[in-house]
Structure formats: C-alpha cells, structure tokens
C-alpha cells in the first residue's frame, strides 16, 4: 500500500508541524516490557489533502464503494499531484466537489475507490500515531511496539528532537502491509495522519530513519 519514501529535506516546517500534530508532553514515553530490536528502517505514510495540491486536474476511475475490485466508475477529477500522492500513500481526503469530505483511497489489489474513511490494506480505518505497516513475515499483524531510538536520517544526522520525541511517545500496532516489493526485512512504515500543508514531503515529518531501535510490547 505504501511506496518508497523520500529522505528528509530541510527543517523549515518543524514548528508548524509540531503544533499540527499536537506535540505535547513528549517526555512521557511509553514503557516497554518486550525485547529491543536494533537495525530498523522506519519510514512514514500520511493522508494527502486535496486542497494542498494545485496541479491540473485529471479524471480518476475506480470503485464507488469499498466492496469492489478494479472498478471503472468515474470518481471525479482531482489535481494530478493529489492523485499521485493517493497512489503513493494509499489515501487522500477530498476537499472540493460533490465528494468533498470523503476519501479517495488506493491499494495494490483494489485500485482507486471512494470511502468515508482513510483505510489500510485490510480495509480498516487508519489511526494516526497508532497504525503501522510491515511485511507479514517481518512483523505479524497485531504486533505492538514502540520506537525506543530514532536512529539517523539518510544524511547521518539525527532527526529533529520534536519529531523523534513524538514518534517515540506513540504506541504502534502493525495493522497494515506494504505493497508487494516495497517492504523488506526490518522495515516499518508508520502512519502520521494528514499532511499539514503544501510540499509536505519536504517537511521534517516526511522522513526516513536508519538503524532505529524498536521495543516489542
């Protein structure tokens, strides 16, 4: 459902993103009782928001409901960047037209469909700072974990403290799976909710962490 992630670019949106994601009392980290596992790659995925994309519109066809596969019904016209982000991330909130307030979702198995919620690959509602994806042979569905150490960015630098503290303070559960071929050993994708502005992939929240440590619960 997810795709190859971009490395972190810049730190310009740290403050705004912190407020948008509700970073408060980050010193209160969850305790862990299970083993700590080192050497993980952690990436993120999010819900795209149509209003943050101003590209020329393109038509989308698919299913008008969840209980459908590879449909060919017209689902509306949306900015190309938004449509691309939905295919990359798996979900996007529509903000204009007759489907405003609904979601355009995508999965490898179903294609595009309209829905009333952002969904994971199993059709369950995605929950920010809870839902995570992994290949089934890496971490089984239902595995609970925390992020004990954030590791480093692709540049070798540490991520911004505020971002690291927020993802460390969360309790994650594997509820989702990667699109085939995009996961791999010791790779987890964590869901962080809606994008918070234009060019979200250039913000500190759209990151890739190497050599992170997770703690099973």
mmCIF file with all atom_site columns, C-alpha atoms in Angstrom:
data_model
loop_
_atom_site.group_PDB
_atom_site.id
_atom_site.type_symbol
_atom_site.label_atom_id
_atom_site.label_alt_id
_atom_site.label_comp_id
_atom_site.label_asym_id
_atom_site.label_entity_id
_atom_site.label_seq_id
_atom_site.pdbx_PDB_ins_code
_atom_site.Cartn_x
_atom_site.Cartn_y
_atom_site.Cartn_z
_atom_site.occupancy
_atom_site.B_iso_or_equiv
_atom_site.pdbx_formal_charge
_atom_site.auth_seq_id
_atom_site.auth_comp_id
_atom_site.auth_asym_id
_atom_site.auth_atom_id
_atom_site.pdbx_PDB_model_num
ATOM 1   C CA . UNK A 1 1   ? 0.000   0.000   0.000   1.00 0.00 ? 1   UNK A CA 1
ATOM 2   C CA . UNK A 1 2   ? 2.916   2.285   0.699   1.00 0.00 ? 2   UNK A CA 1
ATOM 3   C CA . UNK A 1 3   ? 5.809   3.250   -1.540  1.00 0.00 ? 3   UNK A CA 1
ATOM 4   C CA . UNK A 1 4   ? 9.461   4.101   -1.417  1.00 0.00 ? 4   UNK A CA 1
ATOM 5   C CA . UNK A 1 5   ? 9.939   7.069   0.825   1.00 0.00 ? 5   UNK A CA 1
ATOM 6   C CA . UNK A 1 6   ? 11.898  10.246  0.247   1.00 0.00 ? 6   UNK A CA 1
ATOM 7   C CA . UNK A 1 7   ? 14.689  11.238  2.624   1.00 0.00 ? 7   UNK A CA 1
ATOM 8   C CA . UNK A 1 8   ? 14.160  14.208  4.920   1.00 0.00 ? 8   UNK A CA 1
ATOM 9   C CA . UNK A 1 9   ? 14.643  17.587  3.243   1.00 0.00 ? 9   UNK A CA 1
ATOM 10  C CA . UNK A 1 10  ? 15.043  20.732  5.371   1.00 0.00 ? 10  UNK A CA 1
ATOM 11  C CA . UNK A 1 11  ? 13.626  21.763  8.720   1.00 0.00 ? 11  UNK A CA 1
ATOM 12  C CA . UNK A 1 12  ? 11.552  24.786  7.763   1.00 0.00 ? 12  UNK A CA 1
ATOM 13  C CA . UNK A 1 13  ? 8.169   23.394  8.841   1.00 0.00 ? 13  UNK A CA 1
ATOM 14  C CA . UNK A 1 14  ? 9.134   21.988  12.259  1.00 0.00 ? 14  UNK A CA 1
ATOM 15  C CA . UNK A 1 15  ? 7.182   24.426  14.415  1.00 0.00 ? 15  UNK A CA 1
ATOM 16  C CA . UNK A 1 16  ? 4.012   24.371  12.336  1.00 0.00 ? 16  UNK A CA 1
ATOM 17  C CA . UNK A 1 17  ? 4.082   20.621  12.011  1.00 0.00 ? 17  UNK A CA 1
ATOM 18  C CA . UNK A 1 18  ? 4.636   20.178  15.739  1.00 0.00 ? 18  UNK A CA 1
ATOM 19  C CA . UNK A 1 19  ? 1.559   22.211  16.525  1.00 0.00 ? 19  UNK A CA 1
ATOM 20  C CA . UNK A 1 20  ? -0.494  20.498  13.851  1.00 0.00 ? 20  UNK A CA 1
ATOM 21  C CA . UNK A 1 21  ? 0.335   17.050  15.157  1.00 0.00 ? 21  UNK A CA 1
ATOM 22  C CA . UNK A 1 22  ? -0.253  18.056  18.781  1.00 0.00 ? 22  UNK A CA 1
ATOM 23  C CA . UNK A 1 23  ? 3.235   17.566  20.199  1.00 0.00 ? 23  UNK A CA 1
ATOM 24  C CA . UNK A 1 24  ? 2.707   17.917  23.924  1.00 0.00 ? 24  UNK A CA 1
ATOM 25  C CA . UNK A 1 25  ? 4.397   16.408  26.951  1.00 0.00 ? 25  UNK A CA 1
ATOM 26  C CA . UNK A 1 26  ? 6.720   14.362  24.780  1.00 0.00 ? 26  UNK A CA 1
ATOM 27  C CA . UNK A 1 27  ? 8.886   13.481  27.769  1.00 0.00 ? 27  UNK A CA 1
ATOM 28  C CA . UNK A 1 28  ? 6.256   10.943  28.834  1.00 0.00 ? 28  UNK A CA 1
ATOM 29  C CA . UNK A 1 29  ? 7.449   7.994   26.790  1.00 0.00 ? 29  UNK A CA 1
ATOM 30  C CA . UNK A 1 30  ? 5.679   4.626   26.924  1.00 0.00 ? 30  UNK A CA 1
ATOM 31  C CA . UNK A 1 31  ? 7.406   1.913   28.872  1.00 0.00 ? 31  UNK A CA 1
ATOM 32  C CA . UNK A 1 32  ? 8.270   -1.358  27.149  1.00 0.00 ? 32  UNK A CA 1
ATOM 33  C CA . UNK A 1 33  ? 8.493   -4.842  28.574  1.00 0.00 ? 33  UNK A CA 1
ATOM 34  C CA . UNK A 1 34  ? 9.484   -6.813  25.470  1.00 0.00 ? 34  UNK A CA 1
ATOM 35  C CA . UNK A 1 35  ? 12.796  -7.200  23.656  1.00 0.00 ? 35  UNK A CA 1
ATOM 36  C CA . UNK A 1 36  ? 14.536  -4.305  21.937  1.00 0.00 ? 36  UNK A CA 1
ATOM 37  C CA . UNK A 1 37  ? 15.363  -4.931  18.283  1.00 0.00 ? 37  UNK A CA 1
ATOM 38  C CA . UNK A 1 38  ? 18.020  -2.810  16.567  1.00 0.00 ? 38  UNK A CA 1
ATOM 39  C CA . UNK A 1 39  ? 18.785  -2.016  12.938  1.00 0.00 ? 39  UNK A CA 1
ATOM 40  C CA . UNK A 1 40  ? 15.337  -0.998  11.651  1.00 0.00 ? 40  UNK A CA 1
ATOM 41  C CA . UNK A 1 41  ? 14.397  1.259   8.749   1.00 0.00 ? 41  UNK A CA 1
ATOM 42  C CA . UNK A 1 42  ? 11.407  3.414   9.669   1.00 0.00 ? 42  UNK A CA 1
ATOM 43  C CA . UNK A 1 43  ? 9.513   5.419   7.070   1.00 0.00 ? 43  UNK A CA 1
ATOM 44  C CA . UNK A 1 44  ? 6.209   7.300   7.231   1.00 0.00 ? 44  UNK A CA 1
ATOM 45  C CA . UNK A 1 45  ? 2.974   7.491   5.291   1.00 0.00 ? 45  UNK A CA 1
ATOM 46  C CA . UNK A 1 46  ? 0.154   10.000  5.515   1.00 0.00 ? 46  UNK A CA 1
ATOM 47  C CA . UNK A 1 47  ? -3.254  11.064  4.197   1.00 0.00 ? 47  UNK A CA 1
ATOM 48  C CA . UNK A 1 48  ? -2.982  13.503  1.302   1.00 0.00 ? 48  UNK A CA 1
ATOM 49  C CA . UNK A 1 49  ? -5.300  16.555  1.349   1.00 0.00 ? 49  UNK A CA 1
ATOM 50  C CA . UNK A 1 50  ? -6.675  17.751  -1.988  1.00 0.00 ? 50  UNK A CA 1
ATOM 51  C CA . UNK A 1 51  ? -6.611  21.483  -1.165  1.00 0.00 ? 51  UNK A CA 1
ATOM 52  C CA . UNK A 1 52  ? -2.819  21.435  -0.774  1.00 0.00 ? 52  UNK A CA 1
ATOM 53  C CA . UNK A 1 53  ? -2.376  20.401  -4.412  1.00 0.00 ? 53  UNK A CA 1
ATOM 54  C CA . UNK A 1 54  ? -2.893  22.866  -7.263  1.00 0.00 ? 54  UNK A CA 1
ATOM 55  C CA . UNK A 1 55  ? -1.877  20.795  -10.288 1.00 0.00 ? 55  UNK A CA 1
ATOM 56  C CA . UNK A 1 56  ? -4.075  20.457  -13.378 1.00 0.00 ? 56  UNK A CA 1
ATOM 57  C CA . UNK A 1 57  ? -6.984  18.087  -12.777 1.00 0.00 ? 57  UNK A CA 1
ATOM 58  C CA . UNK A 1 58  ? -7.180  14.559  -14.098 1.00 0.00 ? 58  UNK A CA 1
ATOM 59  C CA . UNK A 1 59  ? -10.047 12.081  -14.138 1.00 0.00 ? 59  UNK A CA 1
ATOM 60  C CA . UNK A 1 60  ? -9.995  9.112   -11.776 1.00 0.00 ? 60  UNK A CA 1
ATOM 61  C CA . UNK A 1 61  ? -11.913 5.890   -12.317 1.00 0.00 ? 61  UNK A CA 1
ATOM 62  C CA . UNK A 1 62  ? -12.420 3.046   -9.898  1.00 0.00 ? 62  UNK A CA 1
ATOM 63  C CA . UNK A 1 63  ? -14.922 1.775   -7.350  1.00 0.00 ? 63  UNK A CA 1
ATOM 64  C CA . UNK A 1 64  ? -17.624 3.959   -5.835  1.00 0.00 ? 64  UNK A CA 1
ATOM 65  C CA . UNK A 1 65  ? -17.611 1.798   -2.688  1.00 0.00 ? 65  UNK A CA 1
ATOM 66  C CA . UNK A 1 66  ? -15.193 -0.365  -0.722  1.00 0.00 ? 66  UNK A CA 1
ATOM 67  C CA . UNK A 1 67  ? -16.737 -3.740  -1.632  1.00 0.00 ? 67  UNK A CA 1
ATOM 68  C CA . UNK A 1 68  ? -15.384 -3.709  -5.170  1.00 0.00 ? 68  UNK A CA 1
ATOM 69  C CA . UNK A 1 69  ? -12.203 -4.507  -7.080  1.00 0.00 ? 69  UNK A CA 1
ATOM 70  C CA . UNK A 1 70  ? -10.718 -2.697  -10.080 1.00 0.00 ? 70  UNK A CA 1
ATOM 71  C CA . UNK A 1 71  ? -13.906 -0.815  -10.857 1.00 0.00 ? 71  UNK A CA 1
ATOM 72  C CA . UNK A 1 72  ? -14.327 1.550   -13.799 1.00 0.00 ? 72  UNK A CA 1
ATOM 73  C CA . UNK A 1 73  ? -16.827 4.061   -12.416 1.00 0.00 ? 73  UNK A CA 1
ATOM 74  C CA . UNK A 1 74  ? -15.991 7.790   -12.696 1.00 0.00 ? 74  UNK A CA 1
ATOM 75  C CA . UNK A 1 75  ? -14.830 9.019   -9.278  1.00 0.00 ? 75  UNK A CA 1
ATOM 76  C CA . UNK A 1 76  ? -14.276 12.681  -10.159 1.00 0.00 ? 76  UNK A CA 1
ATOM 77  C CA . UNK A 1 77  ? -11.478 14.971  -11.266 1.00 0.00 ? 77  UNK A CA 1
ATOM 78  C CA . UNK A 1 78  ? -8.662  15.879  -8.877  1.00 0.00 ? 78  UNK A CA 1
ATOM 79  C CA . UNK A 1 79  ? -5.255  17.601  -9.044  1.00 0.00 ? 79  UNK A CA 1
ATOM 80  C CA . UNK A 1 80  ? -2.638  15.293  -10.508 1.00 0.00 ? 80  UNK A CA 1
ATOM 81  C CA . UNK A 1 81  ? -0.333  15.766  -7.515  1.00 0.00 ? 81  UNK A CA 1
ATOM 82  C CA . UNK A 1 82  ? -3.146  14.719  -5.188  1.00 0.00 ? 82  UNK A CA 1
ATOM 83  C CA . UNK A 1 83  ? -3.929  11.630  -7.271  1.00 0.00 ? 83  UNK A CA 1
ATOM 84  C CA . UNK A 1 84  ? -0.245  10.693  -7.365  1.00 0.00 ? 84  UNK A CA 1
ATOM 85  C CA . UNK A 1 85  ? 0.018   11.149  -3.588  1.00 0.00 ? 85  UNK A CA 1
ATOM 86  C CA . UNK A 1 86  ? -3.022  8.918   -3.035  1.00 0.00 ? 86  UNK A CA 1
ATOM 87  C CA . UNK A 1 87  ? -1.426  6.151   -5.064  1.00 0.00 ? 87  UNK A CA 1
ATOM 88  C CA . UNK A 1 88  ? 1.852   6.592   -3.192  1.00 0.00 ? 88  UNK A CA 1
ATOM 89  C CA . UNK A 1 89  ? 0.404   6.883   0.313   1.00 0.00 ? 89  UNK A CA 1
ATOM 90  C CA . UNK A 1 90  ? -2.838  4.934   -0.063  1.00 0.00 ? 90  UNK A CA 1
ATOM 91  C CA . UNK A 1 91  ? -5.366  7.573   0.949   1.00 0.00 ? 91  UNK A CA 1
ATOM 92  C CA . UNK A 1 92  ? -6.394  11.197  0.444   1.00 0.00 ? 92  UNK A CA 1
ATOM 93  C CA . UNK A 1 93  ? -9.140  13.490  1.742   1.00 0.00 ? 93  UNK A CA 1
ATOM 94  C CA . UNK A 1 94  ? -11.249 15.201  -0.921  1.00 0.00 ? 94  UNK A CA 1
ATOM 95  C CA . UNK A 1 95  ? -11.976 18.880  -0.229  1.00 0.00 ? 95  UNK A CA 1
ATOM 96  C CA . UNK A 1 96  ? -13.959 20.028  -3.285  1.00 0.00 ? 96  UNK A CA 1
ATOM 97  C CA . UNK A 1 97  ? -16.839 18.968  -5.499  1.00 0.00 ? 97  UNK A CA 1
ATOM 98  C CA . UNK A 1 98  ? -19.648 16.515  -4.759  1.00 0.00 ? 98  UNK A CA 1
ATOM 99  C CA . UNK A 1 99  ? -17.328 14.158  -2.865  1.00 0.00 ? 99  UNK A CA 1
ATOM 100 C CA . UNK A 1 100 ? -15.907 16.787  -0.502  1.00 0.00 ? 100 UNK A CA 1
ATOM 101 C CA . UNK A 1 101 ? -15.311 15.294  2.936   1.00 0.00 ? 101 UNK A CA 1
ATOM 102 C CA . UNK A 1 102 ? -14.906 11.773  1.573   1.00 0.00 ? 102 UNK A CA 1
ATOM 103 C CA . UNK A 1 103 ? -11.700 9.913   0.848   1.00 0.00 ? 103 UNK A CA 1
ATOM 104 C CA . UNK A 1 104 ? -10.091 8.730   -2.347  1.00 0.00 ? 104 UNK A CA 1
ATOM 105 C CA . UNK A 1 105 ? -8.248  5.549   -1.394  1.00 0.00 ? 105 UNK A CA 1
ATOM 106 C CA . UNK A 1 106 ? -5.963  3.246   -3.359  1.00 0.00 ? 106 UNK A CA 1
ATOM 107 C CA . UNK A 1 107 ? -4.491  -0.195  -2.857  1.00 0.00 ? 107 UNK A CA 1
ATOM 108 C CA . UNK A 1 108 ? -2.470  -2.582  -4.971  1.00 0.00 ? 108 UNK A CA 1
ATOM 109 C CA . UNK A 1 109 ? -5.332  -5.098  -5.032  1.00 0.00 ? 109 UNK A CA 1
ATOM 110 C CA . UNK A 1 110 ? -8.355  -2.821  -5.438  1.00 0.00 ? 110 UNK A CA 1
ATOM 111 C CA . UNK A 1 111 ? -7.175  0.221   -7.371  1.00 0.00 ? 111 UNK A CA 1
ATOM 112 C CA . UNK A 1 112 ? -8.942  3.524   -6.519  1.00 0.00 ? 112 UNK A CA 1
ATOM 113 C CA . UNK A 1 113 ? -12.186 3.722   -4.561  1.00 0.00 ? 113 UNK A CA 1
ATOM 114 C CA . UNK A 1 114 ? -14.295 6.288   -2.713  1.00 0.00 ? 114 UNK A CA 1
ATOM 115 C CA . UNK A 1 115 ? -14.763 5.853   1.015   1.00 0.00 ? 115 UNK A CA 1
ATOM 116 C CA . UNK A 1 116 ? -15.842 7.610   4.192   1.00 0.00 ? 116 UNK A CA 1
ATOM 117 C CA . UNK A 1 117 ? -12.537 6.985   5.994   1.00 0.00 ? 117 UNK A CA 1
ATOM 118 C CA . UNK A 1 118 ? -8.824  6.521   5.310   1.00 0.00 ? 118 UNK A CA 1
ATOM 119 C CA . UNK A 1 119 ? -8.220  2.769   5.097   1.00 0.00 ? 119 UNK A CA 1
ATOM 120 C CA . UNK A 1 120 ? -5.335  0.367   5.450   1.00 0.00 ? 120 UNK A CA 1
ATOM 121 C CA . UNK A 1 121 ? -4.719  -2.611  3.170   1.00 0.00 ? 121 UNK A CA 1
ATOM 122 C CA . UNK A 1 122 ? -7.166  -4.704  5.220   1.00 0.00 ? 122 UNK A CA 1
ATOM 123 C CA . UNK A 1 123 ? -9.977  -2.182  4.884   1.00 0.00 ? 123 UNK A CA 1
ATOM 124 C CA . UNK A 1 124 ? -9.708  -0.948  8.489   1.00 0.00 ? 124 UNK A CA 1
ATOM 125 C CA . UNK A 1 125 ? -9.614  2.741   9.426   1.00 0.00 ? 125 UNK A CA 1
ATOM 126 C CA . UNK A 1 126 ? -6.106  4.151   9.715   1.00 0.00 ? 126 UNK A CA 1
ATOM 127 C CA . UNK A 1 127 ? -5.312  5.673   13.108  1.00 0.00 ? 127 UNK A CA 1
ATOM 128 C CA . UNK A 1 128 ? -2.622  8.382   13.318  1.00 0.00 ? 128 UNK A CA 1
ATOM 129 C CA . UNK A 1 129 ? 0.365   7.530   15.503  1.00 0.00 ? 129 UNK A CA 1
ATOM 130 C CA . UNK A 1 130 ? -1.005  4.015   16.016  1.00 0.00 ? 130 UNK A CA 1
ATOM 131 C CA . UNK A 1 131 ? -1.247  2.255   12.637  1.00 0.00 ? 131 UNK A CA 1
ATOM 132 C CA . UNK A 1 132 ? 1.930   0.792   11.169  1.00 0.00 ? 132 UNK A CA 1
ATOM 133 C CA . UNK A 1 133 ? 2.757   -1.379  8.164   1.00 0.00 ? 133 UNK A CA 1
ATOM 134 C CA . UNK A 1 134 ? 5.220   -4.248  7.777   1.00 0.00 ? 134 UNK A CA 1
ATOM 135 C CA . UNK A 1 135 ? 5.606   -7.334  5.623   1.00 0.00 ? 135 UNK A CA 1
ATOM 136 C CA . UNK A 1 136 ? 3.782   -10.258 7.314   1.00 0.00 ? 136 UNK A CA 1
ATOM 137 C CA . UNK A 1 137 ? 6.963   -12.322 7.536   1.00 0.00 ? 137 UNK A CA 1
ATOM 138 C CA . UNK A 1 138 ? 8.752   -9.436  9.259   1.00 0.00 ? 138 UNK A CA 1
ATOM 139 C CA . UNK A 1 139 ? 6.196   -8.431  11.914  1.00 0.00 ? 139 UNK A CA 1
ATOM 140 C CA . UNK A 1 140 ? 2.834   -10.171 12.145  1.00 0.00 ? 140 UNK A CA 1
ATOM 141 C CA . UNK A 1 141 ? -0.419  -8.231  12.138  1.00 0.00 ? 141 UNK A CA 1
ATOM 142 C CA . UNK A 1 142 ? -1.302  -7.196  15.678  1.00 0.00 ? 142 UNK A CA 1
ATOM 143 C CA . UNK A 1 143 ? 2.303   -6.784  16.816  1.00 0.00 ? 143 UNK A CA 1
ATOM 144 C CA . UNK A 1 144 ? 2.565   -3.905  19.285  1.00 0.00 ? 144 UNK A CA 1
ATOM 145 C CA . UNK A 1 145 ? 5.742   -1.893  19.583  1.00 0.00 ? 145 UNK A CA 1
ATOM 146 C CA . UNK A 1 146 ? 7.278   1.438   20.476  1.00 0.00 ? 146 UNK A CA 1
ATOM 147 C CA . UNK A 1 147 ? 10.198  3.233   18.891  1.00 0.00 ? 147 UNK A CA 1
ATOM 148 C CA . UNK A 1 148 ? 12.937  3.241   21.503  1.00 0.00 ? 148 UNK A CA 1
ATOM 149 C CA . UNK A 1 149 ? 15.603  5.040   19.458  1.00 0.00 ? 149 UNK A CA 1
ATOM 150 C CA . UNK A 1 150 ? 15.076  7.040   16.273  1.00 0.00 ? 150 UNK A CA 1
ATOM 151 C CA . UNK A 1 151 ? 18.420  6.289   14.665  1.00 0.00 ? 151 UNK A CA 1
ATOM 152 C CA . UNK A 1 152 ? 19.577  8.724   11.972  1.00 0.00 ? 152 UNK A CA 1
ATOM 153 C CA . UNK A 1 153 ? 18.408  10.304  8.739   1.00 0.00 ? 153 UNK A CA 1
ATOM 154 C CA . UNK A 1 154 ? 19.887  9.298   5.392   1.00 0.00 ? 154 UNK A CA 1
ATOM 155 C CA . UNK A 1 155 ? 22.311  12.198  5.825   1.00 0.00 ? 155 UNK A CA 1
ATOM 156 C CA . UNK A 1 156 ? 23.652  10.625  9.016   1.00 0.00 ? 156 UNK A CA 1
ATOM 157 C CA . UNK A 1 157 ? 22.210  13.437  11.133  1.00 0.00 ? 157 UNK A CA 1
ATOM 158 C CA . UNK A 1 158 ? 19.717  12.922  13.915  1.00 0.00 ? 158 UNK A CA 1
ATOM 159 C CA . UNK A 1 159 ? 16.086  13.872  13.209  1.00 0.00 ? 159 UNK A CA 1
ATOM 160 C CA . UNK A 1 160 ? 14.689  16.998  14.892  1.00 0.00 ? 160 UNK A CA 1
ATOM 161 C CA . UNK A 1 161 ? 14.151  16.340  18.591  1.00 0.00 ? 161 UNK A CA 1
ATOM 162 C CA . UNK A 1 162 ? 10.466  17.259  18.447  1.00 0.00 ? 162 UNK A CA 1
ATOM 163 C CA . UNK A 1 163 ? 9.756   14.787  15.661  1.00 0.00 ? 163 UNK A CA 1
ATOM 164 C CA . UNK A 1 164 ? 11.710  11.992  17.318  1.00 0.00 ? 164 UNK A CA 1
ATOM 165 C CA . UNK A 1 165 ? 10.017  12.544  20.669  1.00 0.00 ? 165 UNK A CA 1
ATOM 166 C CA . UNK A 1 166 ? 6.556   12.468  19.099  1.00 0.00 ? 166 UNK A CA 1
ATOM 167 C CA . UNK A 1 167 ? 7.049   9.137   17.349  1.00 0.00 ? 167 UNK A CA 1
ATOM 168 C CA . UNK A 1 168 ? 8.792   7.699   20.418  1.00 0.00 ? 168 UNK A CA 1
ATOM 169 C CA . UNK A 1 169 ? 5.862   8.650   22.639  1.00 0.00 ? 169 UNK A CA 1
ATOM 170 C CA . UNK A 1 170 ? 3.371   6.731   20.479  1.00 0.00 ? 170 UNK A CA 1
ATOM 171 C CA . UNK A 1 171 ? 2.177   3.139   20.858  1.00 0.00 ? 171 UNK A CA 1
ATOM 172 C CA . UNK A 1 172 ? 2.236   1.500   17.426  1.00 0.00 ? 172 UNK A CA 1
ATOM 173 C CA . UNK A 1 173 ? 0.400   -1.594  16.170  1.00 0.00 ? 173 UNK A CA 1
ATOM 174 C CA . UNK A 1 174 ? 1.048   -3.427  12.901  1.00 0.00 ? 174 UNK A CA 1
ATOM 175 C CA . UNK A 1 175 ? -2.296  -3.242  11.095  1.00 0.00 ? 175 UNK A CA 1
ATOM 176 C CA . UNK A 1 176 ? -1.192  -2.732  7.516   1.00 0.00 ? 176 UNK A CA 1
ATOM 177 C CA . UNK A 1 177 ? 1.004   -4.305  4.840   1.00 0.00 ? 177 UNK A CA 1
ATOM 178 C CA . UNK A 1 178 ? 3.369   -2.917  2.250   1.00 0.00 ? 178 UNK A CA 1
ATOM 179 C CA . UNK A 1 179 ? 2.603   -3.007  -1.434  1.00 0.00 ? 179 UNK A CA 1
ATOM 180 C CA . UNK A 1 180 ? 4.444   -6.158  -2.586  1.00 0.00 ? 180 UNK A CA 1
ATOM 181 C CA . UNK A 1 181 ? 8.107   -5.410  -3.150  1.00 0.00 ? 181 UNK A CA 1
ATOM 182 C CA . UNK A 1 182 ? 8.239   -2.161  -1.174  1.00 0.00 ? 182 UNK A CA 1
ATOM 183 C CA . UNK A 1 183 ? 8.770   -3.523  2.326   1.00 0.00 ? 183 UNK A CA 1
ATOM 184 C CA . UNK A 1 184 ? 11.617  -5.834  3.148   1.00 0.00 ? 184 UNK A CA 1
ATOM 185 C CA . UNK A 1 185 ? 13.371  -7.091  6.274   1.00 0.00 ? 185 UNK A CA 1
ATOM 186 C CA . UNK A 1 186 ? 13.425  -4.786  9.284   1.00 0.00 ? 186 UNK A CA 1
ATOM 187 C CA . UNK A 1 187 ? 11.336  -2.115  7.539   1.00 0.00 ? 187 UNK A CA 1
ATOM 188 C CA . UNK A 1 188 ? 8.339   -0.466  9.206   1.00 0.00 ? 188 UNK A CA 1
ATOM 189 C CA . UNK A 1 189 ? 6.080   2.273   7.835   1.00 0.00 ? 189 UNK A CA 1
ATOM 190 C CA . UNK A 1 190 ? 4.278   4.406   10.432  1.00 0.00 ? 190 UNK A CA 1
ATOM 191 C CA . UNK A 1 191 ? 1.084   6.381   9.749   1.00 0.00 ? 191 UNK A CA 1
ATOM 192 C CA . UNK A 1 192 ? 1.168   10.010  10.924  1.00 0.00 ? 192 UNK A CA 1
ATOM 193 C CA . UNK A 1 193 ? -2.235  11.319  9.806   1.00 0.00 ? 193 UNK A CA 1
ATOM 194 C CA . UNK A 1 194 ? -2.985  14.091  7.317   1.00 0.00 ? 194 UNK A CA 1
ATOM 195 C CA . UNK A 1 195 ? -0.392  16.210  5.567   1.00 0.00 ? 195 UNK A CA 1
ATOM 196 C CA . UNK A 1 196 ? -0.305  19.664  7.132   1.00 0.00 ? 196 UNK A CA 1
ATOM 197 C CA . UNK A 1 197 ? 0.393   21.906  4.164   1.00 0.00 ? 197 UNK A CA 1
ATOM 198 C CA . UNK A 1 198 ? 1.745   22.169  0.621   1.00 0.00 ? 198 UNK A CA 1
ATOM 199 C CA . UNK A 1 199 ? 5.044   20.424  -0.129  1.00 0.00 ? 199 UNK A CA 1
ATOM 200 C CA . UNK A 1 200 ? 4.574   18.163  2.870   1.00 0.00 ? 200 UNK A CA 1
ATOM 201 C CA . UNK A 1 201 ? 7.199   15.747  1.572   1.00 0.00 ? 201 UNK A CA 1
ATOM 202 C CA . UNK A 1 202 ? 9.784   18.496  2.174   1.00 0.00 ? 202 UNK A CA 1
ATOM 203 C CA . UNK A 1 203 ? 8.808   18.833  5.842   1.00 0.00 ? 203 UNK A CA 1
ATOM 204 C CA . UNK A 1 204 ? 10.625  17.252  8.809   1.00 0.00 ? 204 UNK A CA 1
ATOM 205 C CA . UNK A 1 205 ? 7.732   14.821  9.297   1.00 0.00 ? 205 UNK A CA 1
ATOM 206 C CA . UNK A 1 206 ? 8.283   13.058  5.982   1.00 0.00 ? 206 UNK A CA 1
ATOM 207 C CA . UNK A 1 207 ? 11.384  11.199  6.991   1.00 0.00 ? 207 UNK A CA 1
ATOM 208 C CA . UNK A 1 208 ? 13.343  8.002   6.664   1.00 0.00 ? 208 UNK A CA 1
ATOM 209 C CA . UNK A 1 209 ? 15.178  6.713   9.735   1.00 0.00 ? 209 UNK A CA 1
ATOM 210 C CA . UNK A 1 210 ? 18.038  4.244   9.612   1.00 0.00 ? 210 UNK A CA 1
ATOM 211 C CA . UNK A 1 211 ? 19.266  1.981   12.415  1.00 0.00 ? 211 UNK A CA 1
ATOM 212 C CA . UNK A 1 212 ? 16.277  2.728   14.618  1.00 0.00 ? 212 UNK A CA 1
ATOM 213 C CA . UNK A 1 213 ? 15.526  0.557   17.645  1.00 0.00 ? 213 UNK A CA 1
ATOM 214 C CA . UNK A 1 214 ? 12.039  -0.770  18.357  1.00 0.00 ? 214 UNK A CA 1
ATOM 215 C CA . UNK A 1 215 ? 10.753  -2.331  21.566  1.00 0.00 ? 215 UNK A CA 1
ATOM 216 C CA . UNK A 1 216 ? 8.091   -5.022  21.346  1.00 0.00 ? 216 UNK A CA 1
ATOM 217 C CA . UNK A 1 217 ? 5.239   -4.804  23.849  1.00 0.00 ? 217 UNK A CA 1
#
